[in-house]
Coordinates of C-alpha atoms and ligand atoms in Angstrom, one line a residue:
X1225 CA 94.8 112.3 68.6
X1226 CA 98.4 111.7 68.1
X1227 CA 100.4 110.9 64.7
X1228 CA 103.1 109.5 66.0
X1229 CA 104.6 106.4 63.6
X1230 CA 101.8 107.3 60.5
X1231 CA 103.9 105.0 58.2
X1232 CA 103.5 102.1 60.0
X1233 CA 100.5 99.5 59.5
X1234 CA 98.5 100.9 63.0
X1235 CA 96.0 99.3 64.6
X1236 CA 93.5 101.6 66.5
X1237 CA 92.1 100.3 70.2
X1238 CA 89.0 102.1 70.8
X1239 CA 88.7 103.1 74.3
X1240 CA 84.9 102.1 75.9
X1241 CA 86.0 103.1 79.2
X1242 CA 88.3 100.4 80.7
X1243 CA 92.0 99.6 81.6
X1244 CA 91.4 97.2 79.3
X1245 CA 92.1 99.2 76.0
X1246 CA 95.8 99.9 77.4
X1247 CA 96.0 96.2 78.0
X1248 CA 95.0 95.6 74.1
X1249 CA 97.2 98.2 72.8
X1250 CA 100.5 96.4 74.4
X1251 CA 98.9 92.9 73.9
X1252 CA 99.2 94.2 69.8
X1253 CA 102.0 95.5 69.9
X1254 CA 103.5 92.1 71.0
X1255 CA 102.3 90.9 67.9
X1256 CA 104.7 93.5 66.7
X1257 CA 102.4 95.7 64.9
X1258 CA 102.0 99.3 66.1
X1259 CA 98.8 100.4 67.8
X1260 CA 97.3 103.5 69.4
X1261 CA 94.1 104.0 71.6
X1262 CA 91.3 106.2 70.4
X1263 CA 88.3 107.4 72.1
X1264 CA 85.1 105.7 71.4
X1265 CA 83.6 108.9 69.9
X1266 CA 86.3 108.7 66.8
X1267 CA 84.2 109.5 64.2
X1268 CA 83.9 107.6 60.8
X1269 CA 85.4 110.8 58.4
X1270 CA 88.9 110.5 61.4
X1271 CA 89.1 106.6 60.5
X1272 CA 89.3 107.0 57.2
X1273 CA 91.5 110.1 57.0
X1274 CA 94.0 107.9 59.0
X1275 CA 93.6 104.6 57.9
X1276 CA 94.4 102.5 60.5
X1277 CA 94.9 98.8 59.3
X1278 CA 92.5 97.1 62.0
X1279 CA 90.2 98.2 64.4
X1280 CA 89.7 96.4 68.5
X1281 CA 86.8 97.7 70.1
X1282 CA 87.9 97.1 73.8
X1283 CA 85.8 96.1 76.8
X1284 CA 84.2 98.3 79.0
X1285 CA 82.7 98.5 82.4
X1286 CA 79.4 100.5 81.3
X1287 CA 76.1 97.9 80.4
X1288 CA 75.3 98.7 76.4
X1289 CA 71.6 99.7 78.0
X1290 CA 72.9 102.1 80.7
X1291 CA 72.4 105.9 80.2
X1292 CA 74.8 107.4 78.4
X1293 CA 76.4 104.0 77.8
X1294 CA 79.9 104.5 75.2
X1295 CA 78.8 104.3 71.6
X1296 CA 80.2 103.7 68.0
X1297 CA 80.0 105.8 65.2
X1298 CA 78.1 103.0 63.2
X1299 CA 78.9 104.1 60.2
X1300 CA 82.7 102.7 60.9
X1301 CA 81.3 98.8 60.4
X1302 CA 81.0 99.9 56.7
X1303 CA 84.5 101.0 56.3
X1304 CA 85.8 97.6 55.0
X1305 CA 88.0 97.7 57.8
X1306 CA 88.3 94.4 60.0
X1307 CA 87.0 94.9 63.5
X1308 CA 87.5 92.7 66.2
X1309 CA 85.1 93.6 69.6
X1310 CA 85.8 92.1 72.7
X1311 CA 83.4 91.6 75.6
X1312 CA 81.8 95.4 75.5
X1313 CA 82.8 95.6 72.3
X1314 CA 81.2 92.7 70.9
X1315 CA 77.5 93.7 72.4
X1316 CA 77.6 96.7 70.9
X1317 CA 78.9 95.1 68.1
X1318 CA 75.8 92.9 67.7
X1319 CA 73.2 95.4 68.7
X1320 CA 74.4 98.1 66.5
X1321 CA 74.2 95.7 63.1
X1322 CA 70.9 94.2 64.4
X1323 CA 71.3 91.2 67.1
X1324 CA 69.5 90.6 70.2
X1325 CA 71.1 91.4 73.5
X1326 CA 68.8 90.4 75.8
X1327 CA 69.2 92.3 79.3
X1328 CA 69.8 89.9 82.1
X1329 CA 71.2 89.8 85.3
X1330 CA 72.9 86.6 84.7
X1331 CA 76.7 87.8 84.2
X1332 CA 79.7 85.6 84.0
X1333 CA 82.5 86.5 85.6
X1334 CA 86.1 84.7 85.9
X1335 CA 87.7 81.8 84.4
X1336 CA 84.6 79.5 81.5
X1337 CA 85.3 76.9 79.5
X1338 CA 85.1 77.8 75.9
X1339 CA 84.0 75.6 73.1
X1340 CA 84.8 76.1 69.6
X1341 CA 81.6 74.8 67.7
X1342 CA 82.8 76.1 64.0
X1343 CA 86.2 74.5 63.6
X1344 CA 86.8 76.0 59.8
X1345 CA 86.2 79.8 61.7
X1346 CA 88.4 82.5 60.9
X1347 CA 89.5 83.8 63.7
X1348 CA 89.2 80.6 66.2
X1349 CA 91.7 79.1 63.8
X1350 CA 93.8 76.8 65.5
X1351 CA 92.3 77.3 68.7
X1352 CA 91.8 73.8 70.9
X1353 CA 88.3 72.3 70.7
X1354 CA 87.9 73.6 74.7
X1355 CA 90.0 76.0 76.2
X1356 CA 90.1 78.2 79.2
X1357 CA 89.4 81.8 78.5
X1358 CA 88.7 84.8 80.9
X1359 CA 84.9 86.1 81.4
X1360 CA 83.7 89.3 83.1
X1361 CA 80.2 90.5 82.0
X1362 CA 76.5 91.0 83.0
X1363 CA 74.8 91.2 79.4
X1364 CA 75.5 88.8 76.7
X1365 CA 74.7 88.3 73.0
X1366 CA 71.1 86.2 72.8
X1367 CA 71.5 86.2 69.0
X1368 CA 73.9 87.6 66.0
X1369 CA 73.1 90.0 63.7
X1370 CA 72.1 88.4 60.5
X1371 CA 74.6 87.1 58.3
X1372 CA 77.1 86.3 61.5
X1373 CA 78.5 82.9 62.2
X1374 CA 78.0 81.9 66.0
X1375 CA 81.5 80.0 66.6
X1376 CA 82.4 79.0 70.2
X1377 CA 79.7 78.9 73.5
X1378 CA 80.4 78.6 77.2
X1379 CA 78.1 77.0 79.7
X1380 CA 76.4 80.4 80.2
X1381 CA 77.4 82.2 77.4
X1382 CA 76.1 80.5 74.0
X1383 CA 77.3 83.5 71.8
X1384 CA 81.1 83.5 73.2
X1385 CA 82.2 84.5 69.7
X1386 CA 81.0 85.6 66.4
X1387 CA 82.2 86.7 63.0
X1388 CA 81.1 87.9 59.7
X1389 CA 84.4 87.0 57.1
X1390 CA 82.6 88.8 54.6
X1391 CA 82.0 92.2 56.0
X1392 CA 85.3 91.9 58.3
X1393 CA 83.9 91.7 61.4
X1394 CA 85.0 89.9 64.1
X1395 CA 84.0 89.3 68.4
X1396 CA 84.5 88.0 71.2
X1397 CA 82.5 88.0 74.5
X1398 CA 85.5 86.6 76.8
X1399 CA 88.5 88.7 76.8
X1400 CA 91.7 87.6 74.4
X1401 CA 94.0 90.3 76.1
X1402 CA 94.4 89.1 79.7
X1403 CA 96.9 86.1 80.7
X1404 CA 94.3 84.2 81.7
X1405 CA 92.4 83.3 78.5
X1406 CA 95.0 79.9 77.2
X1407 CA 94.9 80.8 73.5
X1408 CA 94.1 84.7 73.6
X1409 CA 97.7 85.9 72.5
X1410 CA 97.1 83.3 69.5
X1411 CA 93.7 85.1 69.0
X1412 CA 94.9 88.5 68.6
X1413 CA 97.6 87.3 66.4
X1414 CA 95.2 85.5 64.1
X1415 CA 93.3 88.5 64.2
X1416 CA 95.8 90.8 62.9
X1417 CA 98.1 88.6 60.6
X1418 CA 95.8 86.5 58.9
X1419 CA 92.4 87.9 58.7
X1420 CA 93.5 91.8 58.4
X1421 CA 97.1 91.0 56.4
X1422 CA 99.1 93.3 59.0
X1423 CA 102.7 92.1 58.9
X1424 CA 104.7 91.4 62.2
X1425 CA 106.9 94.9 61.2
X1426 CA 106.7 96.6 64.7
X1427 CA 110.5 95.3 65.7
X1428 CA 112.9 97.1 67.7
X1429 CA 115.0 97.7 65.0
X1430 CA 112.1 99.0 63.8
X1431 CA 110.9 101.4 66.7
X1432 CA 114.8 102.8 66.9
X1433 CA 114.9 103.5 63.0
X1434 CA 111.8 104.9 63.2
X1435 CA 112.4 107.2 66.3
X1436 CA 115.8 108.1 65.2
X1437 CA 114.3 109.5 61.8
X1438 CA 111.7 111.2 64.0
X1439 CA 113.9 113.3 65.9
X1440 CA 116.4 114.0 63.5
X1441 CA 114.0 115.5 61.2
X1442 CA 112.3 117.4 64.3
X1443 CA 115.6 118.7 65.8
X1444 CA 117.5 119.3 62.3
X1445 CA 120.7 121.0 63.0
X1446 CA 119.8 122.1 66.5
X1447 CA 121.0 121.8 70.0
X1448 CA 119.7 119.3 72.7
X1449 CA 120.1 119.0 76.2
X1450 CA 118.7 116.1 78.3
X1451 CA 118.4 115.7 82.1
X1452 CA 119.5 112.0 83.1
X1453 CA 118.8 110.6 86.5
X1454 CA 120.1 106.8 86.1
X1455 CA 116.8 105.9 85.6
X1456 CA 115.7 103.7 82.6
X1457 CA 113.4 106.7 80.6
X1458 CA 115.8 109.5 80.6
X1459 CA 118.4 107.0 80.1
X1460 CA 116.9 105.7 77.2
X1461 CA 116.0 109.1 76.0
X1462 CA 119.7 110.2 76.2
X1463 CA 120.7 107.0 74.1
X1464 CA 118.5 107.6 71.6
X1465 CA 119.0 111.5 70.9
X1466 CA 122.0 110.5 70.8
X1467 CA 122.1 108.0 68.2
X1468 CA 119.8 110.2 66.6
X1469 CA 122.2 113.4 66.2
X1470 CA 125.5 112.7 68.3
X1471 CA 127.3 115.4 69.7
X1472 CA 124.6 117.7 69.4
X1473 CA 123.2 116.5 72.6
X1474 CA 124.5 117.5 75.6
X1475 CA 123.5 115.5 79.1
X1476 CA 123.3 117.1 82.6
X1477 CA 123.0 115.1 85.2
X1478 CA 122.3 116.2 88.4
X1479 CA 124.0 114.5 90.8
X1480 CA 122.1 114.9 94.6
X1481 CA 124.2 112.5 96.7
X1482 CA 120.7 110.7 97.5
X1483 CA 121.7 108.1 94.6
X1484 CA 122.4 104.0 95.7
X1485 CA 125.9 102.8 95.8
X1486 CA 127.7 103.1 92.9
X1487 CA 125.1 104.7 90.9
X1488 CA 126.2 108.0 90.1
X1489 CA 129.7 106.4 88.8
X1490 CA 127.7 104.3 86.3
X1491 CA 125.6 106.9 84.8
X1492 CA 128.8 108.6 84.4
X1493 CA 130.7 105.7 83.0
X1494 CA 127.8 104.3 80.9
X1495 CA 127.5 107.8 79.1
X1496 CA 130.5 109.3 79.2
X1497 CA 132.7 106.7 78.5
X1498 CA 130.7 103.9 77.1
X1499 CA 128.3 106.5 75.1
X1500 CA 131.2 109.4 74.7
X1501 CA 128.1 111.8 75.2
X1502 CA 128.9 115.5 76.2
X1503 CA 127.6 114.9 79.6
X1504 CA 127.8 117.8 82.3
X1505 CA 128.2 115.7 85.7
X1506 CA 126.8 118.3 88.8
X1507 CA 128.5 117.1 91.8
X1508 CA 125.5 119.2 93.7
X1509 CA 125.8 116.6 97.2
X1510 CA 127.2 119.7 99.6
X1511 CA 124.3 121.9 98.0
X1512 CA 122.0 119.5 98.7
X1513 CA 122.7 118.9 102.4
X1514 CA 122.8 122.4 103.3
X1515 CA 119.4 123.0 102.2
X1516 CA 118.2 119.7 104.1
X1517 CA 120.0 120.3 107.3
X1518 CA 117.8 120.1 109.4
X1519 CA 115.0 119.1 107.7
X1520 CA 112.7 116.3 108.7
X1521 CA 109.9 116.5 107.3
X1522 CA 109.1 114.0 104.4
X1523 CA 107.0 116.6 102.5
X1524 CA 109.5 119.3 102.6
X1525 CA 112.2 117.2 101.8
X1526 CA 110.8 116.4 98.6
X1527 CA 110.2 119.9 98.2
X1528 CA 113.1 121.1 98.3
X1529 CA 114.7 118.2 96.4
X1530 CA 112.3 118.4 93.5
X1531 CA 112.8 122.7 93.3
X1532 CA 116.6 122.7 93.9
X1533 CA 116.9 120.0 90.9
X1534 CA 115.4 122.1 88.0
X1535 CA 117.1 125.6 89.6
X1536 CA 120.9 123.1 89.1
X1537 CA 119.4 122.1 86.1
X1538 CA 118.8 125.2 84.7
X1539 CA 121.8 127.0 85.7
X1540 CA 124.2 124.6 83.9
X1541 CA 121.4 124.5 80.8
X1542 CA 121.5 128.2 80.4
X1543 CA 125.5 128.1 80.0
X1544 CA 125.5 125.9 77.0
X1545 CA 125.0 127.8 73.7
X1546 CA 122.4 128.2 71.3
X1547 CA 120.5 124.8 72.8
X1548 CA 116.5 124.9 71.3
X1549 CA 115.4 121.4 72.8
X1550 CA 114.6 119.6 76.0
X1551 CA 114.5 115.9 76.2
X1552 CA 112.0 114.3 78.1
X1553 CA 110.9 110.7 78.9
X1554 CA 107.6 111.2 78.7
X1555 CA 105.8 107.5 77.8
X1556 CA 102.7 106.7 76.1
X1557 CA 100.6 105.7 79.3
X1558 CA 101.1 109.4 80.5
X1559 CA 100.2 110.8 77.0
X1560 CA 97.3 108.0 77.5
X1561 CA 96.7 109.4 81.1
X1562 CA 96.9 113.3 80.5
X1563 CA 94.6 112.9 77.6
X1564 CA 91.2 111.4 79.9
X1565 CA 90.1 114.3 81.5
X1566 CA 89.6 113.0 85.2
X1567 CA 93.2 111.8 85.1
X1568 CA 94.5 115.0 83.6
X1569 CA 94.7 116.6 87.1
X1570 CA 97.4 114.0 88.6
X1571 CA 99.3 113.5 85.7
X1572 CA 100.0 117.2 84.6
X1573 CA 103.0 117.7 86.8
X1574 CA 104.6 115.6 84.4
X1575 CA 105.1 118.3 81.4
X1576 CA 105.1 121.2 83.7
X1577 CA 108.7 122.4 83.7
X1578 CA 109.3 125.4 85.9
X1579 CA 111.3 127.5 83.0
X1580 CA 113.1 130.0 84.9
X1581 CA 111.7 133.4 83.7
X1582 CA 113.6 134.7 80.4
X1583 CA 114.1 130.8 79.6
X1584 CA 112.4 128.5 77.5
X1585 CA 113.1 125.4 75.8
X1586 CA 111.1 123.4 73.0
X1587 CA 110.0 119.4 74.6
X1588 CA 111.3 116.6 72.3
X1589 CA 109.4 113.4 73.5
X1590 CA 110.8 110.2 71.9
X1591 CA 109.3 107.9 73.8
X1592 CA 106.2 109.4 74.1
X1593 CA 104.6 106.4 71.4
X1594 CA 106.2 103.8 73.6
X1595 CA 105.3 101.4 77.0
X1596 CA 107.6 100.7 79.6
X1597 CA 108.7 97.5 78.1
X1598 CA 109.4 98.6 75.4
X1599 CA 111.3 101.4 76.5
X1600 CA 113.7 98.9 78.5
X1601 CA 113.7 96.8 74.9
X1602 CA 114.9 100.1 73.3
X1603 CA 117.4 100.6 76.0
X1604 CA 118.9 96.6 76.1
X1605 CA 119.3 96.9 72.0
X1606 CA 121.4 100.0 72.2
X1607 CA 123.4 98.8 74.6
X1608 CA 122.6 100.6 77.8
X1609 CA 123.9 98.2 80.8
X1610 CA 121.4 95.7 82.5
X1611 CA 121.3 97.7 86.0
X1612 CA 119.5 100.9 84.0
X1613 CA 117.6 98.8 81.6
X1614 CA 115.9 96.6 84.7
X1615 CA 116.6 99.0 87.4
X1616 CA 113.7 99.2 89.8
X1617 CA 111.4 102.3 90.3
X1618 CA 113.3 104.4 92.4
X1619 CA 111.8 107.9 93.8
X1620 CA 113.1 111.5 92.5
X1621 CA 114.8 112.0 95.9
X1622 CA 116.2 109.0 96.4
X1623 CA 117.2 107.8 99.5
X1624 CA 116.1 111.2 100.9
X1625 CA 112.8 109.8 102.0
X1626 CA 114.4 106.4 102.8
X1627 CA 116.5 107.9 106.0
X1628 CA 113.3 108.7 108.2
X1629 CA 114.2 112.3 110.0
X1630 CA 117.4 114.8 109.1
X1631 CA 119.5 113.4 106.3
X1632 CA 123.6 113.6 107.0
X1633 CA 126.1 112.5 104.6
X1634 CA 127.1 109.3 107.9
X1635 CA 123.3 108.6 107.2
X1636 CA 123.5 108.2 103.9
X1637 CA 126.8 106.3 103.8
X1638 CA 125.3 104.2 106.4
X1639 CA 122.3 103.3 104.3
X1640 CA 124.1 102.9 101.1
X1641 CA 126.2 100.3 102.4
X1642 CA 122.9 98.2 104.0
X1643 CA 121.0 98.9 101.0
X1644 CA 124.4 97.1 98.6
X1645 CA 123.8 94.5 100.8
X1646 CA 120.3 93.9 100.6
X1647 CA 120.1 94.5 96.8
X1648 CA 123.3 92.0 96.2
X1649 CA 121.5 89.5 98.3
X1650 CA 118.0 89.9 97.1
X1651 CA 119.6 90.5 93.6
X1652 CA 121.1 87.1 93.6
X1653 CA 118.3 84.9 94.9
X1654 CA 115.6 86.4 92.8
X1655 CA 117.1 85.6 89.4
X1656 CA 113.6 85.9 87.9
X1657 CA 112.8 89.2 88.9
X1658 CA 110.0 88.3 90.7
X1659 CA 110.4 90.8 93.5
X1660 CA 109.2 94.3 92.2
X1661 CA 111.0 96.3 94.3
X1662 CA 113.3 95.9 97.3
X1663 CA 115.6 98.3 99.6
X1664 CA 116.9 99.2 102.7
X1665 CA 115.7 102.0 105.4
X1666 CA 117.0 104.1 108.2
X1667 CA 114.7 105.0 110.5
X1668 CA 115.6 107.8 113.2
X1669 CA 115.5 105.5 116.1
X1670 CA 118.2 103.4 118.0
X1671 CA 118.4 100.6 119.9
X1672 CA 120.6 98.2 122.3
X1673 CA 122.4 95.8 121.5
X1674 CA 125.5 94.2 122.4
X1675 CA 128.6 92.7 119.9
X1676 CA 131.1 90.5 121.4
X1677 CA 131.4 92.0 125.4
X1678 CA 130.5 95.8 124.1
X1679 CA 127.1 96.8 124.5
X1680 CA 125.6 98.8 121.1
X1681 CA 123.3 102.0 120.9
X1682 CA 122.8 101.6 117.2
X1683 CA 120.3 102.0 114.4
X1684 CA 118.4 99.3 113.2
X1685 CA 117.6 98.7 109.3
X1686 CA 114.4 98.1 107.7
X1687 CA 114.7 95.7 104.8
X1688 CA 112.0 96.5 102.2
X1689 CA 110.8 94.0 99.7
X1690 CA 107.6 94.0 97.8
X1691 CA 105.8 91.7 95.2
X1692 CA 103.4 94.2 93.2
X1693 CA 102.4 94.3 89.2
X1694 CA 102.1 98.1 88.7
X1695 CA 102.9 100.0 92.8
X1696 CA 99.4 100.5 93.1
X1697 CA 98.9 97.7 95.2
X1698 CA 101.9 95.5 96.8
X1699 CA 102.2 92.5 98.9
X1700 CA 105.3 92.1 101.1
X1701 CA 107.7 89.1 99.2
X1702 CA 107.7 86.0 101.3
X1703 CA 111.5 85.7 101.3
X1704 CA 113.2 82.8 102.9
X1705 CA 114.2 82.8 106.3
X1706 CA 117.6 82.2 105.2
X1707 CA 118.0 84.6 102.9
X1708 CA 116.5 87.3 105.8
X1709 CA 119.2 85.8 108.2
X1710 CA 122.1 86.2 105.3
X1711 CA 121.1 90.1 105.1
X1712 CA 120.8 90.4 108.8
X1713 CA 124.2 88.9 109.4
X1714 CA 125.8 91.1 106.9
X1715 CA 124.5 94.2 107.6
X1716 CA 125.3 93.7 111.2
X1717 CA 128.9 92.5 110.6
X1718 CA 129.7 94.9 107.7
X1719 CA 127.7 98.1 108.2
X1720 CA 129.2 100.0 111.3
X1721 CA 126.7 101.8 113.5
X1722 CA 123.7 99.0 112.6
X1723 CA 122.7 96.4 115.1
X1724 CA 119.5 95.6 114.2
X1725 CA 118.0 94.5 111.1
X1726 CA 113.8 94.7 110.9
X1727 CA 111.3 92.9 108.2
X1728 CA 108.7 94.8 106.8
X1729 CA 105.4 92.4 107.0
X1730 CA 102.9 95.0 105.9
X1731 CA 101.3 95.3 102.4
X1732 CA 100.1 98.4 100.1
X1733 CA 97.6 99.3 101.2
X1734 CA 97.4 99.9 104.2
X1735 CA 101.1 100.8 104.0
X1736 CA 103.1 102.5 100.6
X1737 CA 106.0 100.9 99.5
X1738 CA 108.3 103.8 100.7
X1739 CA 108.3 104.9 104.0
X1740 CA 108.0 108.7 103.3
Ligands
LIG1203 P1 104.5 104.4 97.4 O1 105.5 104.6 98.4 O2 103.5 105.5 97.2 O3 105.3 104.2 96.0 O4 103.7 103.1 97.6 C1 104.7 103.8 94.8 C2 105.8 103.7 93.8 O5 106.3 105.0 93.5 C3 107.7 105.2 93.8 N1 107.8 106.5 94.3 C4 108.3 107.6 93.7 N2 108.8 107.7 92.4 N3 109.2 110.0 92.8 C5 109.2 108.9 92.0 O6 109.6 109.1 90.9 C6 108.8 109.9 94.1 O7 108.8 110.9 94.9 C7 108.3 108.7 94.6 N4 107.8 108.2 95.7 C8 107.5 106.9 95.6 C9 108.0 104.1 94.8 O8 109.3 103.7 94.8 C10 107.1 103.0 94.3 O9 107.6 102.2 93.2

């Protein structure tokens, strides 16, 4: 277990099993209080050495009767801490202190209609006399443990929440934490501000003060060096050092010549001149393309990409004096995700730095208490620009595995160019940022065409646009026709050496997002 922001009020998520508890965790943290998931085995002794300020038990997929089913220390119920269980959570809750949960094969699952039936309960408070909440469960609770208060029903469920004010504890069987459920933000807020007294302290301003005191009293007087990429963690990891100790930083950024248009100059002019941070710009474009010439293969590209980066890295690294840190943009899903064993396997690429033998460097990880949004929070209040602070994911190699076959510096002008297009278009049209993702490709193919009386032997471009919530799964964005014939147009017109301009209709799966 981590102790990253000790001083603050922190609410522990205990983890039953489910993607739910990293749901909680942010859902918490939007109340602006600071919260950290736990495993369920956290024993009563760890609770009480840390003293979190609230507990959530968080839902799970396991039945409370299954073998092996996630359990609860039950001596944490008589810590005088509130506890508030959810779905999972809240069976165990009541079978652990003495309720009846009946096993039946009657589950509930979707959108129910809640009804509050104890309008003077706690935690309910303010809640509308029906509402819509979100349901997914087989068991439910047939009857509270003694001294509980049954407060709202569904049509299936009659025990859809519960609470004991005077032993803290608090449940619900639908889940607060997903969009779904109408008053469930208001839920978790009641939770944590009224009933448990936690203050709304978990600001911005907060999370930089904090994380600036952090590393200044980690690195002292010491040297730091930070890779940037342009993309919004190491970004925000180079604006924070810095803030945090100045010109003892020192940035390298290793430029590939894979980046989008204009990219590499606003790294440069966002740092550099905006930031005046010591940065070390490696123009490495012509190192880059000798090594890919040649190369077609989307595997081996990325490769060689990946290897050649840390070996530039390094080389400029080990010229700086007396340097004793590495900064790395490590978030608190991958700490999260590292820490489950199962998931350990994928995600351990992510600290293993290939120190060159003879070199070594101690990790600084300020972000490592924080999620994606509130990284790009972090970022917008010191001042990085809006293209790095909402930039969209964009892989390691870059366009590398966007040009489909050998990759030439014409190639990558050519796509560059289409790919300006496409995101100024897009850009402009999607104002809400509903489109996750979106880009141009080249494949390695050419077609005929014919402009004015000339016939064309060009190569088409692949516009790429996908609606998705997390890249696991995408959908391709239904953009209008118009817009589609606005790119076409352009690229054709604008962007010598294209005279075609293809849609990409499929989804994820059974296609990725990239094409390599
Ligand atoms: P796919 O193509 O697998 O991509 O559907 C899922 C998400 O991951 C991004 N991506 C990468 N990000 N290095 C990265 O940092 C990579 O090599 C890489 N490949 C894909 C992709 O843009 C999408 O958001």
């Amino acid at each position: 277990m981590t102790d990253y922001h000790n001083e603050q009020p922190t609410v522990f998520v205990l983890d039953f099993g489910a993607q739910y508890a990293q749901l909680i965790a942010r859902r918490v943290r939007e109340a602006r209080v600071y919260s950290e998931i736990v495993p369920h085995d956290v024993t009563a002794e760890e609770i009480e050495r840390r003293h979190p300020a609230a507990l959530i038990l968080s839902g799970g997929p396991a039945s409370v009767y299954a073998p092996g089913a996630p359990r609860l220390d039950k001596r944490i119920y008589e810590l005088g801490i509130p506890v508030l269980g959810f779905c999972y959570g809240m069976q165990l809750m009541a079978l652990d202190l003495g309720g009846d949960v009946p096993h039946t094969d009657i589950g509930e699952y979707g959108f129910a209609e809640l009804t509050v039936m104890e309008p003077e309960c706690r935690l309910l408070d303010g809640v509308a006399a029906t509402s819509q909440v979100w349901m997914s469960h087989r068991d439910s609770v047939g009857a509270p443990p003694e001294g509980f208060l049954v407060t709202a029903r569904t049509a299936t469920t009659p025990v859809a929440a519960m609470e004991d004010p005077g032993r803290r504890l608090y449940a619900t069987q639908f889940h607060p934490e997903v969009a779904h459920t109408e008053f469930g933000q208001q839920i978790i807020r009641t939770f944590l501000h009224d009933i448990a007294g936690i203050p709304p302290v978990w600001t911005m301003v907060n999370i930089i003060d904090d994380t600036v005191a952090r590393i200044r009293e980690q690195v002292g007087a010491d040297r730091v060096i930070c890779g940037l990429s342009g993309g919004v963690d190491s970004s925000v990891v180079a604006a924070l050092v810095h803030r945090a100790i100045g010109d003892q930083l020192t940035c390298v950024f290793v430029d590939h010549g894979m980046l989008r248009l204009d990219e590499a100059e606003q790294v440069v002019r966002t740092f550099r001149d905006q930031f005046r941070i010591d940065l070390v710009h490696v123009d490495a474009e012509q190192r880059y393309l000798s090594l890919l010439a040649g190369v077609s293969d989307p595997e081996q590209k990325r490769r060689i990409i990946g290897e050649e980066f840390w070996k530039v890295f390094f080389e400029e690294a080990t010229k700086l004096e007396g340097v004793k840190w590495l900064a790395q943009g490590t978030l608190y899903p991958d700490v999260i995700e590292s820490g489950n064993k199962t998931a350990a396997k994928i995600k351990s690429h992510h600290n293993l730095i290939p120190f060159p033998a003879g070199v070594h460097f101690d990790l600084i990880e300020p972000l490592k208490a924080l999620f994606k949004d509130e990284v790009r929070a972090v970022g917008a209040e010191l001042g990085l620009p809006d293209e790095i602070v909402h930039r969209q994911p964009f892989p390691g190699p870059g366009l590398a595995v966007r040009i489909i076959g050998e990759i030439t510096h014409e190639k990558l002008e050519t796509l560059r160019r289409a790919d300006a297009i496409i995101r100024e278009e897009i850009g402009e049209w999607d104002t809400e940022r509903s489109v996750w993702q979106y880009f141009g490709v080249l494949p390695d193919i050419r077609s005929v065409g014919v402009m004015g009386d000339e016939r064309t032997y060009g190569h088409p471009i692949i516009v790429r646009a996908v609606a998705s919530a997390d890249a696991m799964t995408a959908d391709w964005a239904r953009l209008p026709h118009d817009l589609l014939a606005k790119m076409s147009n352009r690229i054709i017109n604008e962007v010598e050496g294209i005279n075609r301009v293809a849609y990409d209709i499929t989804s994820k799966p059974p296609g990725t997002i990239e094409w390599e």
